[in-house]
mmCIF file with all atom_site columns, C-alpha atoms in Angstrom:
data_model
loop_
_atom_site.group_PDB
_atom_site.id
_atom_site.type_symbol
_atom_site.label_atom_id
_atom_site.label_alt_id
_atom_site.label_comp_id
_atom_site.label_asym_id
_atom_site.label_entity_id
_atom_site.label_seq_id
_atom_site.pdbx_PDB_ins_code
_atom_site.Cartn_x
_atom_site.Cartn_y
_atom_site.Cartn_z
_atom_site.occupancy
_atom_site.B_iso_or_equiv
_atom_site.pdbx_formal_charge
_atom_site.auth_seq_id
_atom_site.auth_comp_id
_atom_site.auth_asym_id
_atom_site.auth_atom_id
_atom_site.pdbx_PDB_model_num
ATOM 1   C CA . GLN A 1 1   ? 24.181 53.967 63.349 1.00 82.00 ? 1   GLN A CA 1
ATOM 2   C CA . VAL A 1 2   ? 27.732 55.341 63.719 1.00 93.00 ? 2   VAL A CA 1
ATOM 3   C CA . GLN A 1 3   ? 30.884 53.332 64.339 1.00 95.00 ? 3   GLN A CA 1
ATOM 4   C CA . LEU A 1 4   ? 34.352 54.603 65.248 1.00 96.00 ? 4   LEU A CA 1
ATOM 5   C CA . VAL A 1 5   ? 37.363 52.377 64.598 1.00 95.00 ? 5   VAL A CA 1
ATOM 6   C CA . GLU A 1 6   ? 40.679 53.352 66.180 1.00 96.00 ? 6   GLU A CA 1
ATOM 7   C CA . SER A 1 7   ? 44.185 52.177 65.368 1.00 96.00 ? 7   SER A CA 1
ATOM 8   C CA . GLY A 1 8   ? 47.818 53.052 66.021 1.00 96.00 ? 8   GLY A CA 1
ATOM 9   C CA . GLY A 1 9   ? 48.259 52.419 69.726 1.00 96.00 ? 9   GLY A CA 1
ATOM 10  C CA . GLY A 1 10  ? 51.134 50.421 71.131 1.00 97.00 ? 10  GLY A CA 1
ATOM 11  C CA . LEU A 1 11  ? 54.323 50.420 73.179 1.00 98.00 ? 11  LEU A CA 1
ATOM 12  C CA . VAL A 1 12  ? 56.949 53.098 72.585 1.00 98.00 ? 12  VAL A CA 1
ATOM 13  C CA . GLN A 1 13  ? 60.056 54.350 74.392 1.00 98.00 ? 13  GLN A CA 1
ATOM 14  C CA . PRO A 1 14  ? 60.191 57.829 75.922 1.00 98.00 ? 14  PRO A CA 1
ATOM 15  C CA . GLY A 1 15  ? 60.921 60.373 73.221 1.00 98.00 ? 15  GLY A CA 1
ATOM 16  C CA . GLY A 1 16  ? 59.356 58.199 70.550 1.00 98.00 ? 16  GLY A CA 1
ATOM 17  C CA . SER A 1 17  ? 56.344 58.820 68.351 1.00 98.00 ? 17  SER A CA 1
ATOM 18  C CA . LEU A 1 18  ? 52.997 57.240 67.584 1.00 98.00 ? 18  LEU A CA 1
ATOM 19  C CA . ARG A 1 19  ? 50.185 58.168 65.236 1.00 98.00 ? 19  ARG A CA 1
ATOM 20  C CA . LEU A 1 20  ? 46.621 57.338 66.193 1.00 98.00 ? 20  LEU A CA 1
ATOM 21  C CA . SER A 1 21  ? 43.824 57.321 63.671 1.00 98.00 ? 21  SER A CA 1
ATOM 22  C CA . CYS A 1 22  ? 40.063 56.988 63.901 1.00 97.00 ? 22  CYS A CA 1
ATOM 23  C CA . ALA A 1 23  ? 37.663 56.380 61.046 1.00 96.00 ? 23  ALA A CA 1
ATOM 24  C CA . ALA A 1 24  ? 33.923 56.917 61.307 1.00 96.00 ? 24  ALA A CA 1
ATOM 25  C CA . SER A 1 25  ? 31.379 54.927 59.346 1.00 95.00 ? 25  SER A CA 1
ATOM 26  C CA . GLY A 1 26  ? 27.635 54.595 59.040 1.00 93.00 ? 26  GLY A CA 1
ATOM 27  C CA . SER A 1 27  ? 25.057 57.350 59.171 1.00 90.00 ? 27  SER A CA 1
ATOM 28  C CA . VAL A 1 28  ? 27.715 60.026 59.730 1.00 90.00 ? 28  VAL A CA 1
ATOM 29  C CA . PHE A 1 29  ? 27.880 60.179 55.926 1.00 90.00 ? 29  PHE A CA 1
ATOM 30  C CA . SER A 1 30  ? 24.187 60.993 55.566 1.00 90.00 ? 30  SER A CA 1
ATOM 31  C CA . ASP A 1 31  ? 23.405 64.313 53.898 1.00 88.00 ? 31  ASP A CA 1
ATOM 32  C CA . ASN A 1 32  ? 21.598 65.692 56.956 1.00 90.00 ? 32  ASN A CA 1
ATOM 33  C CA . VAL A 1 33  ? 24.423 64.883 59.404 1.00 92.00 ? 33  VAL A CA 1
ATOM 34  C CA . VAL A 1 34  ? 27.062 67.523 60.137 1.00 93.00 ? 34  VAL A CA 1
ATOM 35  C CA . VAL A 1 35  ? 30.215 66.952 62.165 1.00 94.00 ? 35  VAL A CA 1
ATOM 36  C CA . ASN A 1 36  ? 30.593 69.401 65.036 1.00 94.00 ? 36  ASN A CA 1
ATOM 37  C CA . VAL A 1 37  ? 33.790 68.117 66.653 1.00 96.00 ? 37  VAL A CA 1
ATOM 38  C CA . MET A 1 38  ? 36.230 65.242 66.397 1.00 97.00 ? 38  MET A CA 1
ATOM 39  C CA . ALA A 1 39  ? 38.521 64.750 69.346 1.00 98.00 ? 39  ALA A CA 1
ATOM 40  C CA . TRP A 1 40  ? 40.838 62.482 71.291 1.00 98.00 ? 40  TRP A CA 1
ATOM 41  C CA . TYR A 1 41  ? 40.453 61.808 74.995 1.00 98.00 ? 41  TYR A CA 1
ATOM 42  C CA . ARG A 1 42  ? 42.549 59.682 77.320 1.00 98.00 ? 42  ARG A CA 1
ATOM 43  C CA . GLN A 1 43  ? 42.009 57.936 80.616 1.00 98.00 ? 43  GLN A CA 1
ATOM 44  C CA . VAL A 1 44  ? 44.131 56.193 83.235 1.00 97.00 ? 44  VAL A CA 1
ATOM 45  C CA . PRO A 1 45  ? 42.800 53.934 86.025 1.00 93.00 ? 45  PRO A CA 1
ATOM 46  C CA . GLU A 1 46  ? 40.869 55.751 88.750 1.00 92.00 ? 46  GLU A CA 1
ATOM 47  C CA . LYS A 1 47  ? 41.115 59.060 86.890 1.00 95.00 ? 47  LYS A CA 1
ATOM 48  C CA . GLU A 1 48  ? 38.505 60.958 84.930 1.00 96.00 ? 48  GLU A CA 1
ATOM 49  C CA . ARG A 1 49  ? 38.680 60.902 81.170 1.00 97.00 ? 49  ARG A CA 1
ATOM 50  C CA . GLU A 1 50  ? 40.353 64.082 79.900 1.00 98.00 ? 50  GLU A CA 1
ATOM 51  C CA . LEU A 1 51  ? 40.322 65.893 76.584 1.00 98.00 ? 51  LEU A CA 1
ATOM 52  C CA . VAL A 1 52  ? 43.678 65.669 74.825 1.00 98.00 ? 52  VAL A CA 1
ATOM 53  C CA . ALA A 1 53  ? 42.901 67.482 71.582 1.00 98.00 ? 53  ALA A CA 1
ATOM 54  C CA . GLY A 1 54  ? 39.871 68.562 69.590 1.00 98.00 ? 54  GLY A CA 1
ATOM 55  C CA . ILE A 1 55  ? 39.270 69.884 66.103 1.00 98.00 ? 55  ILE A CA 1
ATOM 56  C CA . ILE A 1 56  ? 36.325 71.269 64.136 1.00 96.00 ? 56  ILE A CA 1
ATOM 57  C CA . PRO A 1 57  ? 35.830 71.186 60.346 1.00 94.00 ? 57  PRO A CA 1
ATOM 58  C CA . ALA A 1 58  ? 36.913 74.838 60.055 1.00 95.00 ? 58  ALA A CA 1
ATOM 59  C CA . GLY A 1 59  ? 40.328 73.767 61.354 1.00 95.00 ? 59  GLY A CA 1
ATOM 60  C CA . ASN A 1 60  ? 40.303 75.310 64.822 1.00 97.00 ? 60  ASN A CA 1
ATOM 61  C CA . THR A 1 61  ? 42.057 73.138 67.389 1.00 98.00 ? 61  THR A CA 1
ATOM 62  C CA . ASN A 1 62  ? 42.335 72.884 71.152 1.00 98.00 ? 62  ASN A CA 1
ATOM 63  C CA . TYR A 1 63  ? 44.973 70.990 73.146 1.00 98.00 ? 63  TYR A CA 1
ATOM 64  C CA . LEU A 1 64  ? 45.592 69.895 76.681 1.00 98.00 ? 64  LEU A CA 1
ATOM 65  C CA . ASP A 1 65  ? 48.356 72.149 78.025 1.00 98.00 ? 65  ASP A CA 1
ATOM 66  C CA . SER A 1 66  ? 50.707 69.258 78.755 1.00 98.00 ? 66  SER A CA 1
ATOM 67  C CA . VAL A 1 67  ? 50.703 68.071 75.116 1.00 98.00 ? 67  VAL A CA 1
ATOM 68  C CA . LYS A 1 68  ? 50.987 71.421 73.339 1.00 98.00 ? 68  LYS A CA 1
ATOM 69  C CA . GLY A 1 69  ? 53.936 71.455 70.981 1.00 97.00 ? 69  GLY A CA 1
ATOM 70  C CA . ARG A 1 70  ? 54.181 67.660 71.006 1.00 98.00 ? 70  ARG A CA 1
ATOM 71  C CA . PHE A 1 71  ? 50.810 66.440 69.691 1.00 98.00 ? 71  PHE A CA 1
ATOM 72  C CA . THR A 1 72  ? 49.035 67.481 66.506 1.00 98.00 ? 72  THR A CA 1
ATOM 73  C CA . ILE A 1 73  ? 45.421 66.696 65.665 1.00 98.00 ? 73  ILE A CA 1
ATOM 74  C CA . THR A 1 74  ? 44.143 66.675 62.088 1.00 97.00 ? 74  THR A CA 1
ATOM 75  C CA . MET A 1 75  ? 40.920 65.664 60.390 1.00 96.00 ? 75  MET A CA 1
ATOM 76  C CA . ASP A 1 76  ? 39.545 64.886 56.977 1.00 93.00 ? 76  ASP A CA 1
ATOM 77  C CA . ASN A 1 77  ? 35.934 66.010 57.103 1.00 89.00 ? 77  ASN A CA 1
ATOM 78  C CA . GLU A 1 78  ? 35.085 64.358 53.783 1.00 90.00 ? 78  GLU A CA 1
ATOM 79  C CA . LYS A 1 79  ? 36.339 60.942 54.877 1.00 92.00 ? 79  LYS A CA 1
ATOM 80  C CA . LYS A 1 80  ? 35.394 61.488 58.553 1.00 93.00 ? 80  LYS A CA 1
ATOM 81  C CA . ILE A 1 81  ? 38.844 60.537 59.801 1.00 96.00 ? 81  ILE A CA 1
ATOM 82  C CA . VAL A 1 82  ? 40.704 62.135 62.694 1.00 97.00 ? 82  VAL A CA 1
ATOM 83  C CA . ALA A 1 83  ? 44.348 61.510 63.524 1.00 98.00 ? 83  ALA A CA 1
ATOM 84  C CA . LEU A 1 84  ? 46.616 62.357 66.436 1.00 98.00 ? 84  LEU A CA 1
ATOM 85  C CA . GLN A 1 85  ? 50.341 62.591 65.803 1.00 98.00 ? 85  GLN A CA 1
ATOM 86  C CA . MET A 1 86  ? 52.162 62.165 69.107 1.00 98.00 ? 86  MET A CA 1
ATOM 87  C CA . ASN A 1 87  ? 55.842 63.115 69.266 1.00 98.00 ? 87  ASN A CA 1
ATOM 88  C CA . SER A 1 88  ? 58.319 63.332 72.149 1.00 98.00 ? 88  SER A CA 1
ATOM 89  C CA . LEU A 1 89  ? 56.192 60.933 74.158 1.00 98.00 ? 89  LEU A CA 1
ATOM 90  C CA . LYS A 1 90  ? 56.581 60.822 77.924 1.00 98.00 ? 90  LYS A CA 1
ATOM 91  C CA . PRO A 1 91  ? 55.706 58.103 80.454 1.00 98.00 ? 91  PRO A CA 1
ATOM 92  C CA . GLU A 1 92  ? 52.880 60.291 81.746 1.00 97.00 ? 92  GLU A CA 1
ATOM 93  C CA . ASP A 1 93  ? 51.244 60.037 78.321 1.00 98.00 ? 93  ASP A CA 1
ATOM 94  C CA . THR A 1 94  ? 50.504 56.382 79.049 1.00 98.00 ? 94  THR A CA 1
ATOM 95  C CA . ALA A 1 95  ? 46.739 55.893 78.929 1.00 98.00 ? 95  ALA A CA 1
ATOM 96  C CA . VAL A 1 96  ? 43.862 54.465 76.964 1.00 98.00 ? 96  VAL A CA 1
ATOM 97  C CA . TYR A 1 97  ? 43.077 56.896 74.172 1.00 98.00 ? 97  TYR A CA 1
ATOM 98  C CA . TYR A 1 98  ? 39.511 57.275 72.924 1.00 98.00 ? 98  TYR A CA 1
ATOM 99  C CA . CYS A 1 99  ? 38.215 58.802 69.722 1.00 98.00 ? 99  CYS A CA 1
ATOM 100 C CA . ASN A 1 100 ? 35.189 61.053 70.163 1.00 97.00 ? 100 ASN A CA 1
ATOM 101 C CA . LEU A 1 101 ? 32.725 62.330 67.587 1.00 97.00 ? 101 LEU A CA 1
ATOM 102 C CA . LYS A 1 102 ? 29.990 64.910 68.031 1.00 97.00 ? 102 LYS A CA 1
ATOM 103 C CA . VAL A 1 103 ? 27.517 65.358 65.184 1.00 95.00 ? 103 VAL A CA 1
ATOM 104 C CA . ARG A 1 104 ? 24.500 67.518 64.536 1.00 94.00 ? 104 ARG A CA 1
ATOM 105 C CA . ARG A 1 105 ? 21.316 66.371 62.899 1.00 88.00 ? 105 ARG A CA 1
ATOM 106 C CA . PRO A 1 106 ? 18.506 68.806 62.070 1.00 84.00 ? 106 PRO A CA 1
ATOM 107 C CA . TRP A 1 107 ? 17.115 69.017 65.610 1.00 87.00 ? 107 TRP A CA 1
ATOM 108 C CA . ARG A 1 108 ? 19.699 67.707 68.051 1.00 93.00 ? 108 ARG A CA 1
ATOM 109 C CA . THR A 1 109 ? 23.289 66.644 68.629 1.00 95.00 ? 109 THR A CA 1
ATOM 110 C CA . TYR A 1 110 ? 24.730 63.169 69.217 1.00 95.00 ? 110 TYR A CA 1
ATOM 111 C CA . GLU A 1 111 ? 27.996 61.867 70.670 1.00 96.00 ? 111 GLU A CA 1
ATOM 112 C CA . TYR A 1 112 ? 29.906 58.673 69.839 1.00 97.00 ? 112 TYR A CA 1
ATOM 113 C CA . TRP A 1 113 ? 33.001 56.975 71.245 1.00 97.00 ? 113 TRP A CA 1
ATOM 114 C CA . GLY A 1 114 ? 35.563 54.553 69.921 1.00 97.00 ? 114 GLY A CA 1
ATOM 115 C CA . GLN A 1 115 ? 36.518 51.418 71.828 1.00 96.00 ? 115 GLN A CA 1
ATOM 116 C CA . GLY A 1 116 ? 39.825 52.863 73.054 1.00 97.00 ? 116 GLY A CA 1
ATOM 117 C CA . THR A 1 117 ? 43.412 52.019 72.179 1.00 97.00 ? 117 THR A CA 1
ATOM 118 C CA . GLN A 1 118 ? 46.242 51.535 74.674 1.00 97.00 ? 118 GLN A CA 1
ATOM 119 C CA . VAL A 1 119 ? 49.314 53.771 74.493 1.00 98.00 ? 119 VAL A CA 1
ATOM 120 C CA . THR A 1 120 ? 52.208 52.785 76.744 1.00 98.00 ? 120 THR A CA 1
ATOM 121 C CA . VAL A 1 121 ? 55.377 54.874 77.023 1.00 98.00 ? 121 VAL A CA 1
ATOM 122 C CA . SER A 1 122 ? 58.126 53.034 78.884 1.00 96.00 ? 122 SER A CA 1
ATOM 123 C CA . SER A 1 123 ? 61.832 52.278 78.783 1.00 92.00 ? 123 SER A CA 1
#
């Protein structure tokens, strides 16, 4: 019922920048569906997926300590798009980045994931 399409990943040198975006489609635009959180996670092999940044429609944000001051998350609640601007990238930022959406319907909440996009930071 809900699809998340991610874009913007790629290869970049240390100190460079990338902008990830994620667009939701489907029943997320129904009148009885409310977005709770849009977020970006990342994962490297043999490690648990970790929250990089999250944002709610009111504008409150939360960041992983290691990306504070370098990454900025924004969202357009009308269009259901979330973006992650990544500046001053470091090799340790290399990972698969996943878009995450949590929505609320009248009686319960639901969670959706994008397919993941590779970010590689290397000289």
